[in-house]
Amino acid sequence: MFRQLRLKLTVLYAGLFGLALLAIGVSACLVVERNAADQAQRELRETGEIFGRYWNTRLAQLNAASWHYAEEHDLASAVLARTDGAITARLAEIERRTSTDLAIVVTPEGLVISENGARSSVPPMLQIALQRGRVEPGILTLGDDLYQAVAVPLREMNTWLVVGNRLDDDSVDGFRDMASIPLEIDVGSQQGGRLALDSSFAEETVAALVDDAMVTDGPVAQSVQDARGQTFVSISRLPSLDGTEAFLIVSSPLNAGLAPYTTLLGALLLIGIAGMLFVTGSAWMLARGVTQPIQQLQRAAQKLSEGAYEVVTIKTHDELSGLADTFNAMAGAIRERERRITQLAFHDGETRLPNRVALERKLTATARRERLYLAAIGVDRFTHVRGAIGYSLASELVRQLGGRLAHLAPNAPMARLASDVLGVAFIATSEADALKRARALIANLEQPVSLDGQVVDVHVTIGIAQPGGKQETSSAMIERASIALDQTRQRGQKAGMYDETAYGDPARNLSLMGEMSRALESGAIYLAHQPKYNFRTGRIDSVECLVRWRHPVRGAIAPDLFVPMAEETGHIRALTEWVLERAIISQKALHAAGYSIEVAVNISARLLSDTDFAKRAAALARQAPNQVSFEITETAIIDNPVAALENIERFASNGVHVAIDDYGSGLSSLAYLKQLPAQELKIDKIFVQNITSSQRDALLVRSTIDLAHGLGMNVTAEGVETPAAFALLASLNCDLAQGYLISRPCSLEELMALLGDDRRLQYYKQTALGATPSLAVAPQQPKHA
């Protein structure tokens, strides 16, 4: 509801004070009302008691005066003489002397003689009372007036003297003035079941109280509700001279009782309003004193989130000032940590040189990027140097090279890109100028470095990335420089430019791996068979199964492209198992056609130490109807020789022949050749293709054949493409020949056609004998070469 803390605190404090004032006011009103009610009831009782004493006193006075004048001779004589003038004069004198309102004589005949000489009949009620002989003083009703009256007889004349005072407002004013609260005092009568009231009460309001008062000795008091609101009423029965049921009504409205307290309540209200204003203002000032430091802290925290640091100063000496001090300490600690984090984020932890992120930022902010070249400087044989001098000194070596680089190019962006690679950007007018600058850097960087008192020679290679497009990122430029370094090392140069053509499109090639599974299912990847000619049997009795990929968009994809990628991405196992399964299917088809052909499958070096694959491959080989051979490279066992040799033994124990592929192309080891349980050795085509023109190659082939035969292995010559080479291999006692002269890789149907072509077999036999066969029997190469 309230979004500001200052407003919340103000409303809270003012609300609490208002509630307290309200509680005090309500309590005061209740107490005042209660006191007013108690006082009204008390005044009613006291007024009733005073009126009773006054009534009795007045009656006593009237009674004494009446007896006095009744015993006088003058009045009695005048009554006996029936002298009206004397009677009226005497009655007038009695009224004057007694200060009464009524003085009459009631004759035996039932006539009433008043002070003015008027004669009337005696009211029935009075006549009845006088006939009793002795009447009690009390209320007398004459017409519409009520009188407090006494009646005394005149000397046994059966004549009565009645003296009284009229009961009206003037007669009770003294009682009203004597009360401390406003009172209303009225006298009423009940005649013939009707109430005669000279007051503001409705008849139905007090009728029940009057009935109760007529049968009760004491006063009847009750609170009633009338037009004036709540009113306290006390009704007392009055004695009657003539039998009239008369009563005294004393009432006090509650509002009248509360009138004396109006000033007090008004003062309380004014005090409450003034207190509310004071408390609200004080609460506002207090809340501002609390919220202003908080707002300062909020602003400082906002600036802190934006990277700006502001010291918060609070002059008070309370918890808020302590909070400000804590905040300032926190901001200082964050500033220091941010400085250290920035240092770590943009500098290498080992050498304290700028790192790749720092170089990217500087390259992004560099203007004139069209002339900006980036050099990746690699320390040659860094791994061997680090192994010789240790990690600590190797890092020191890189740090000193970075220092030299910073000295040679003071304003150039520079960074450590990898453990053995530094990067530096510079401006050059052309590629030739960039290479010239790179060679100058090499001359200076290859000066010997002193490490821990020892001098270490340093050799470096530089790869340079030329400016790219406007949309090229700094990260991409650094990547191209690193690739240029690898390309330069592969070319055996000291400095070289990035060659985009040689690098190709790795992303496009990598996408092939995502398509490989679909290609295996759709038939885009298929199996080709390249036959081997057996010099001893004069027949084709084995084939090498090769994988081929005919892409629907890119056409034929060379195995040298997708097989190494399958090895790097982990797809090689699925691909090899697929080739082995298809090779066995082809062998079964050949067996069903009457051809007992050995099938050979190439096994990647990545799989040779995989025990699970070895078990799966051995299980598949056991399902083959004829001999299965696995061709492996000699260097395949170098990475994990123990596991590789165990798996090769597993192949041999399951009847699988092992052939050493591409012998001579790598670093041939007689020790591994001795350990391998191989049945076949395949001489690499680099020796076979020049066997007829190079005496050295012919000598190496001859010695390899003799060595393999000495170890009990058959020899297959790869890359046989000419009849002369074919004939020379036959003369050197080579066992098998494989190459385009025999057949290009072909489909299963084309292989069956080749196996059933006797003219081709005759051609091979004649060629092996050194004869010149007729062109009519020259083999036709399959269309799937």
Short mmCIF file of N, CA, C and O in Angstrom, two decimals, residues 16 68 72 94 250 269 289 305 310 319 346 427 433 461 494 504 509 516 578 608 618 660 745:
data_model
loop_
_atom_site.label_atom_id
_atom_site.label_comp_id
_atom_site.label_asym_id
_atom_site.label_seq_id
_atom_site.Cartn_x
_atom_site.Cartn_y
_atom_site.Cartn_z
N LEU A 16 -0.58 4.49 15.61
CA LEU A 16 -0.53 3.98 16.98
C LEU A 16 -0.95 5.06 17.97
O LEU A 16 -1.72 4.80 18.92
N HIS A 68 -55.00 27.81 62.84
CA HIS A 68 -55.01 29.10 63.53
C HIS A 68 -56.19 29.95 63.08
O HIS A 68 -56.92 30.51 63.91
N GLU A 72 -60.15 31.20 64.82
CA GLU A 72 -60.44 32.61 65.07
C GLU A 72 -61.97 32.86 65.05
O GLU A 72 -62.70 32.25 64.25
N ILE A 94 -56.45 35.73 54.76
CA ILE A 94 -55.71 34.48 55.02
C ILE A 94 -54.70 34.20 53.89
O ILE A 94 -53.56 33.82 54.15
N VAL A 250 -39.68 13.55 38.49
CA VAL A 250 -38.38 14.24 38.43
C VAL A 250 -37.56 13.55 37.34
O VAL A 250 -37.33 12.33 37.40
N LEU A 269 -10.64 16.88 22.74
CA LEU A 269 -10.58 16.76 21.28
C LEU A 269 -9.49 17.66 20.71
O LEU A 269 -8.71 17.25 19.84
N GLY A 289 14.86 10.83 9.44
CA GLY A 289 16.17 10.57 10.00
C GLY A 289 16.60 9.13 9.83
O GLY A 289 17.80 8.84 9.75
N SER A 305 26.50 -1.43 -8.00
CA SER A 305 26.11 -2.42 -9.01
C SER A 305 26.50 -1.98 -10.42
O SER A 305 26.66 -2.81 -11.31
N GLU A 310 31.19 4.62 -4.09
CA GLU A 310 30.89 5.86 -3.39
C GLU A 310 30.93 5.60 -1.90
O GLU A 310 30.36 4.62 -1.40
N GLU A 319 23.26 2.52 15.02
CA GLU A 319 23.40 1.35 14.18
C GLU A 319 23.52 1.70 12.70
O GLU A 319 24.19 1.01 11.93
N PHE A 346 42.27 -10.97 -17.18
CA PHE A 346 42.95 -10.47 -18.37
C PHE A 346 44.46 -10.72 -18.35
O PHE A 346 45.18 -10.18 -19.19
N ILE A 427 50.80 -3.63 -37.41
CA ILE A 427 50.33 -3.04 -38.66
C ILE A 427 51.34 -3.35 -39.76
O ILE A 427 52.55 -3.15 -39.59
N ASP A 433 55.30 -7.63 -46.27
CA ASP A 433 55.76 -6.79 -45.15
C ASP A 433 55.52 -7.49 -43.82
O ASP A 433 56.36 -7.40 -42.91
N THR A 461 58.57 -20.40 -34.04
CA THR A 461 57.92 -20.42 -35.35
C THR A 461 56.73 -19.45 -35.28
O THR A 461 56.05 -19.39 -34.25
N LYS A 494 59.83 -21.21 -40.94
CA LYS A 494 59.95 -20.44 -39.71
C LYS A 494 58.83 -19.41 -39.58
O LYS A 494 58.44 -19.05 -38.47
N GLY A 504 40.69 -25.79 -45.53
CA GLY A 504 39.40 -26.33 -45.93
C GLY A 504 38.27 -25.77 -45.07
O GLY A 504 38.34 -24.67 -44.55
N ASN A 509 33.03 -30.47 -42.98
CA ASN A 509 33.46 -31.87 -42.85
C ASN A 509 32.89 -32.50 -41.58
O ASN A 509 32.50 -33.67 -41.58
N MET A 516 26.44 -39.50 -41.07
CA MET A 516 26.97 -40.85 -41.29
C MET A 516 25.93 -41.93 -40.96
O MET A 516 25.76 -42.89 -41.72
N TRP A 578 29.97 -52.05 -38.91
CA TRP A 578 29.10 -52.12 -40.11
C TRP A 578 29.85 -52.75 -41.28
O TRP A 578 29.31 -53.60 -42.00
N LEU A 608 41.99 -50.96 -31.71
CA LEU A 608 42.79 -52.15 -31.44
C LEU A 608 42.94 -52.41 -29.95
O LEU A 608 43.08 -53.56 -29.53
N ALA A 618 35.38 -60.52 -32.77
CA ALA A 618 35.66 -61.96 -32.77
C ALA A 618 34.36 -62.75 -32.89
O ALA A 618 34.30 -63.78 -33.60
N ILE A 660 49.60 -57.30 -41.36
CA ILE A 660 50.24 -56.02 -41.05
C ILE A 660 50.16 -55.17 -42.30
O ILE A 660 50.78 -55.48 -43.32
N PRO A 745 38.58 -51.29 -56.78
CA PRO A 745 37.51 -51.71 -55.87
C PRO A 745 36.18 -51.78 -56.61
O PRO A 745 35.84 -50.88 -57.38
#
